[in-house]
Amino acid sequence: MARVVVHVMPKAEILDPQGQAISGALGRLGFGGVADVRQGKRFELEVDDSVSDEALDRIAAELLANTVIEEYSVTRVESSAS
Amino acid sequence: MARVVVHVMPKAEILDPQGQAISGALGRLGFGGVADVRQGKRFELEVDDSVSDEALDRIAAELLANTVIEEYSVTRVESSAS
């Protein structure tokens, strides 16, 4: 089995209301010094070693991310294959 | 300025309906070989170099994560400080 992490973040040019809401809350809670916050998603997948990088990329692009407004990255974290 | 990444994931013992929904969808879309999917959040913060590790940990624990059901990790990715 292999462990794969997929990160999905809003594209830089896309408005991130969640991130802005957190930035505002940080100020109200007295946490200074935070210039910007962006919020995205993190997926951890347990996959067979037979699953190819190409299949993982398709999973990320077709199901986990909305590629119109989001960008994604796929990283194999561990693999039991030698 | 420093860039900090905070990952927030559901604790292992907590039911993850979103992850299970994705697992099910993957099977229906013909993607085999995926044993488990867990979904969490990723935050990217731009912070002044004056913001301490202790302040970052409080931000993660008090605002970004629900520590009853979630675990978090805080990582400084870049720092302009020499």
mmCIF file of N, CA and C in Angstrom, chain A residues 1 7-9 22 25-26 29 31-48 50-51 55 58-59 62-64, chain B residues 1 7-9 22 25-26 29 31-48 50-51 55 58-59 62-64:
data_model
loop_
_atom_site.group_PDB
_atom_site.id
_atom_site.type_symbol
_atom_site.label_atom_id
_atom_site.label_comp_id
_atom_site.label_asym_id
_atom_site.label_seq_id
_atom_site.Cartn_x
_atom_site.Cartn_y
_atom_site.Cartn_z
ATOM 1 N N MET A 1 0.847 -1.199 0.000
ATOM 2 C CA MET A 1 0.000 0.000 0.000
ATOM 3 C C MET A 1 0.879 1.245 0.000
ATOM 4 N N HIS A 7 -3.054 18.025 -2.146
ATOM 5 C CA HIS A 7 -3.409 19.359 -1.648
ATOM 6 C C HIS A 7 -4.168 20.108 -2.731
ATOM 7 N N VAL A 8 -5.258 20.720 -2.344
ATOM 8 C CA VAL A 8 -6.077 21.509 -3.272
ATOM 9 C C VAL A 8 -6.226 22.909 -2.683
ATOM 10 N N MET A 9 -5.754 23.916 -3.426
ATOM 11 C CA MET A 9 -5.816 25.294 -2.938
ATOM 12 C C MET A 9 -6.502 26.178 -3.974
ATOM 13 N N ILE A 22 -11.013 34.326 8.142
ATOM 14 C CA ILE A 22 -10.077 33.900 9.192
ATOM 15 C C ILE A 22 -9.119 35.042 9.526
ATOM 16 N N ALA A 25 -10.910 37.374 11.742
ATOM 17 C CA ALA A 25 -11.104 36.820 13.091
ATOM 18 C C ALA A 25 -9.799 36.868 13.881
ATOM 19 N N LEU A 26 -8.685 36.592 13.208
ATOM 20 C CA LEU A 26 -7.393 36.611 13.912
ATOM 21 C C LEU A 26 -7.142 37.990 14.513
ATOM 22 N N LEU A 29 -9.248 38.520 17.515
ATOM 23 C CA LEU A 29 -8.848 37.699 18.665
ATOM 24 C C LEU A 29 -7.500 38.150 19.242
ATOM 25 N N PHE A 31 -4.554 38.336 17.531
ATOM 26 C CA PHE A 31 -3.352 37.764 16.912
ATOM 27 C C PHE A 31 -2.878 38.724 15.821
ATOM 28 N N GLY A 32 -1.822 39.468 16.105
ATOM 29 C CA GLY A 32 -1.310 40.410 15.102
ATOM 30 C C GLY A 32 -0.289 39.736 14.210
ATOM 31 N N GLY A 33 0.118 40.444 13.155
ATOM 32 C CA GLY A 33 1.236 39.975 12.330
ATOM 33 C C GLY A 33 0.880 38.973 11.263
ATOM 34 N N VAL A 34 -0.416 38.690 11.073
ATOM 35 C CA VAL A 34 -0.802 37.728 10.028
ATOM 36 C C VAL A 34 -1.318 38.519 8.823
ATOM 37 N N ALA A 35 -0.531 38.524 7.733
ATOM 38 C CA ALA A 35 -0.873 39.368 6.581
ATOM 39 C C ALA A 35 -1.924 38.712 5.688
ATOM 40 N N ASP A 36 -1.878 37.396 5.538
ATOM 41 C CA ASP A 36 -2.803 36.744 4.606
ATOM 42 C C ASP A 36 -3.046 35.306 5.047
ATOM 43 N N VAL A 37 -4.260 34.819 4.781
ATOM 44 C CA VAL A 37 -4.606 33.426 5.075
ATOM 45 C C VAL A 37 -5.326 32.859 3.852
ATOM 46 N N ARG A 38 -4.908 31.692 3.398
ATOM 47 C CA ARG A 38 -5.625 31.009 2.313
ATOM 48 C C ARG A 38 -6.027 29.624 2.832
ATOM 49 N N GLN A 39 -7.266 29.231 2.552
ATOM 50 C CA GLN A 39 -7.738 27.937 3.050
ATOM 51 C C GLN A 39 -8.007 27.008 1.868
ATOM 52 N N GLY A 40 -7.528 25.761 1.979
ATOM 53 C CA GLY A 40 -7.775 24.758 0.949
ATOM 54 C C GLY A 40 -8.069 23.425 1.601
ATOM 55 N N LYS A 41 -7.896 22.365 0.797
ATOM 56 C CA LYS A 41 -8.219 21.030 1.306
ATOM 57 C C LYS A 41 -6.993 20.130 1.242
ATOM 58 N N ARG A 42 -6.974 19.152 2.192
ATOM 59 C CA ARG A 42 -5.897 18.154 2.185
ATOM 60 C C ARG A 42 -6.573 16.788 2.197
ATOM 61 N N PHE A 43 -6.144 15.913 1.268
ATOM 62 C CA PHE A 43 -6.684 14.551 1.210
ATOM 63 C C PHE A 43 -5.540 13.571 1.452
ATOM 64 N N GLU A 44 -5.780 12.562 2.280
ATOM 65 C CA GLU A 44 -4.814 11.484 2.479
ATOM 66 C C GLU A 44 -5.459 10.198 1.952
ATOM 67 N N LEU A 45 -4.814 9.592 0.950
ATOM 68 C CA LEU A 45 -5.361 8.387 0.323
ATOM 69 C C LEU A 45 -4.445 7.203 0.620
ATOM 70 N N GLU A 46 -5.067 6.051 0.921
ATOM 71 C CA GLU A 46 -4.334 4.789 1.020
ATOM 72 C C GLU A 46 -4.624 4.047 -0.287
ATOM 73 N N VAL A 47 -3.598 3.822 -1.087
ATOM 74 C CA VAL A 47 -3.832 3.202 -2.403
ATOM 75 C C VAL A 47 -2.924 1.984 -2.593
ATOM 76 N N ASP A 48 -3.421 1.053 -3.424
ATOM 77 C CA ASP A 48 -2.580 -0.093 -3.796
ATOM 78 C C ASP A 48 -1.360 0.420 -4.556
ATOM 79 N N SER A 50 -0.442 -0.691 -7.126
ATOM 80 C CA SER A 50 -0.738 -0.823 -8.569
ATOM 81 C C SER A 50 -1.301 0.475 -9.147
ATOM 82 N N VAL A 51 -1.726 1.403 -8.262
ATOM 83 C CA VAL A 51 -2.342 2.640 -8.766
ATOM 84 C C VAL A 51 -1.236 3.558 -9.307
ATOM 85 N N ALA A 55 -3.132 7.732 -12.833
ATOM 86 C CA ALA A 55 -4.481 7.541 -12.255
ATOM 87 C C ALA A 55 -4.678 8.505 -11.084
ATOM 88 N N ARG A 58 -5.471 11.900 -12.356
ATOM 89 C CA ARG A 58 -6.861 11.981 -12.835
ATOM 90 C C ARG A 58 -7.826 12.056 -11.660
ATOM 91 N N ILE A 59 -7.562 11.287 -10.583
ATOM 92 C CA ILE A 59 -8.419 11.343 -9.382
ATOM 93 C C ILE A 59 -8.430 12.774 -8.835
ATOM 94 N N GLU A 62 -10.164 15.201 -11.531
ATOM 95 C CA GLU A 62 -11.570 14.969 -11.894
ATOM 96 C C GLU A 62 -12.500 14.925 -10.691
ATOM 97 N N LEU A 63 -11.931 14.603 -9.501
ATOM 98 C CA LEU A 63 -12.854 14.410 -8.364
ATOM 99 C C LEU A 63 -12.531 15.317 -7.175
ATOM 100 N N LEU A 64 -11.234 15.486 -6.897
ATOM 101 C CA LEU A 64 -10.884 16.188 -5.650
ATOM 102 C C LEU A 64 -10.791 17.703 -5.840
ATOM 103 N N MET B 1 8.849 38.442 6.013
ATOM 104 C CA MET B 1 7.628 37.637 6.092
ATOM 105 C C MET B 1 7.967 36.155 6.055
ATOM 106 N N HIS B 7 -1.875 22.092 8.689
ATOM 107 C CA HIS B 7 -2.735 20.996 8.235
ATOM 108 C C HIS B 7 -3.649 20.576 9.383
ATOM 109 N N VAL B 8 -4.910 20.417 9.080
ATOM 110 C CA VAL B 8 -5.905 19.982 10.066
ATOM 111 C C VAL B 8 -6.610 18.749 9.513
ATOM 112 N N MET B 9 -6.501 17.641 10.217
ATOM 113 C CA MET B 9 -7.121 16.393 9.757
ATOM 114 C C MET B 9 -8.029 15.832 10.846
ATOM 115 N N ILE B 22 -16.092 10.151 -0.811
ATOM 116 C CA ILE B 22 -15.136 10.200 -1.919
ATOM 117 C C ILE B 22 -14.701 8.787 -2.302
ATOM 118 N N ALA B 25 -17.387 7.339 -4.367
ATOM 119 C CA ALA B 25 -17.454 7.948 -5.708
ATOM 120 C C ALA B 25 -16.322 7.422 -6.587
ATOM 121 N N LEU B 26 -15.145 7.239 -5.992
ATOM 122 C CA LEU B 26 -14.007 6.739 -6.779
ATOM 123 C C LEU B 26 -14.341 5.374 -7.379
ATOM 124 N N LEU B 29 -16.687 5.727 -10.222
ATOM 125 C CA LEU B 29 -16.083 6.356 -11.419
ATOM 126 C C LEU B 29 -15.048 5.431 -12.066
ATOM 127 N N PHE B 31 -12.293 4.121 -10.574
ATOM 128 C CA PHE B 31 -10.929 4.181 -10.045
ATOM 129 C C PHE B 31 -10.778 3.105 -8.980
ATOM 130 N N GLY B 32 -10.114 1.999 -9.322
ATOM 131 C CA GLY B 32 -9.926 0.935 -8.333
ATOM 132 C C GLY B 32 -8.666 1.170 -7.523
ATOM 133 N N GLY B 33 -8.480 0.346 -6.499
ATOM 134 C CA GLY B 33 -7.214 0.350 -5.766
ATOM 135 C C GLY B 33 -7.093 1.392 -4.686
ATOM 136 N N VAL B 34 -8.177 2.143 -4.399
ATOM 137 C CA VAL B 34 -8.093 3.156 -3.345
ATOM 138 C C VAL B 34 -8.780 2.597 -2.103
ATOM 139 N N ALA B 35 -7.993 2.294 -1.067
ATOM 140 C CA ALA B 35 -8.545 1.624 0.115
ATOM 141 C C ALA B 35 -9.205 2.612 1.068
ATOM 142 N N ASP B 36 -8.655 3.815 1.182
ATOM 143 C CA ASP B 36 -9.197 4.751 2.177
ATOM 144 C C ASP B 36 -8.909 6.184 1.732
ATOM 145 N N VAL B 37 -9.819 7.091 2.071
ATOM 146 C CA VAL B 37 -9.627 8.517 1.785
ATOM 147 C C VAL B 37 -9.994 9.291 3.047
ATOM 148 N N ARG B 38 -9.132 10.216 3.467
ATOM 149 C CA ARG B 38 -9.468 11.098 4.580
ATOM 150 C C ARG B 38 -9.351 12.539 4.078
ATOM 151 N N GLN B 39 -10.330 13.370 4.435
ATOM 152 C CA GLN B 39 -10.305 14.759 3.966
ATOM 153 C C GLN B 39 -10.122 15.694 5.148
ATOM 154 N N GLY B 40 -9.212 16.658 4.981
ATOM 155 C CA GLY B 40 -8.995 17.672 6.017
ATOM 156 C C GLY B 40 -8.798 19.022 5.368
ATOM 157 N N LYS B 41 -8.183 19.940 6.115
ATOM 158 C CA LYS B 41 -8.005 21.309 5.627
ATOM 159 C C LYS B 41 -6.522 21.670 5.598
ATOM 160 N N ARG B 42 -6.210 22.575 4.651
ATOM 161 C CA ARG B 42 -4.841 23.105 4.559
ATOM 162 C C ARG B 42 -4.933 24.617 4.567
ATOM 163 N N PHE B 43 -4.155 25.254 5.450
ATOM 164 C CA PHE B 43 -4.132 26.714 5.534
ATOM 165 C C PHE B 43 -2.719 27.190 5.209
ATOM 166 N N GLU B 44 -2.622 28.236 4.365
ATOM 167 C CA GLU B 44 -1.337 28.862 4.101
ATOM 168 C C GLU B 44 -1.403 30.279 4.666
ATOM 169 N N LEU B 45 -0.516 30.589 5.594
ATOM 170 C CA LEU B 45 -0.512 31.905 6.245
ATOM 171 C C LEU B 45 0.759 32.655 5.866
ATOM 172 N N GLU B 46 0.615 33.953 5.598
ATOM 173 C CA GLU B 46 1.757 34.855 5.428
ATOM 174 C C GLU B 46 1.854 35.634 6.737
ATOM 175 N N VAL B 47 2.939 35.447 7.471
ATOM 176 C CA VAL B 47 3.044 36.084 8.791
ATOM 177 C C VAL B 47 4.343 36.862 8.906
ATOM 178 N N ASP B 48 4.303 37.920 9.736
ATOM 179 C CA ASP B 48 5.538 38.655 10.045
ATOM 180 C C ASP B 48 6.515 37.701 10.726
ATOM 181 N N SER B 50 7.970 38.354 13.224
ATOM 182 C CA SER B 50 7.838 38.566 14.678
ATOM 183 C C SER B 50 6.862 37.561 15.304
ATOM 184 N N VAL B 51 6.059 36.874 14.480
ATOM 185 C CA VAL B 51 5.064 35.955 15.027
ATOM 186 C C VAL B 51 5.778 34.683 15.516
ATOM 187 N N ALA B 55 2.689 31.489 19.213
ATOM 188 C CA ALA B 55 1.484 32.190 18.723
ATOM 189 C C ALA B 55 0.853 31.388 17.582
ATOM 190 N N ARG B 58 -1.082 28.529 18.966
ATOM 191 C CA ARG B 58 -2.372 28.970 19.537
ATOM 192 C C ARG B 58 -3.377 29.268 18.427
ATOM 193 N N ILE B 59 -2.906 29.910 17.334
ATOM 194 C CA ILE B 59 -3.792 30.194 16.196
ATOM 195 C C ILE B 59 -4.383 28.883 15.666
ATOM 196 N N GLU B 62 -6.713 27.267 18.506
ATOM 197 C CA GLU B 62 -7.906 27.995 18.955
ATOM 198 C C GLU B 62 -8.830 28.392 17.811
ATOM 199 N N LEU B 63 -8.261 28.509 16.576
ATOM 200 C CA LEU B 63 -9.111 29.046 15.497
ATOM 201 C C LEU B 63 -9.230 28.100 14.307
ATOM 202 N N LEU B 64 -8.138 27.467 13.947
ATOM 203 C CA LEU B 64 -8.155 26.691 12.698
ATOM 204 C C LEU B 64 -8.631 25.250 12.902
#
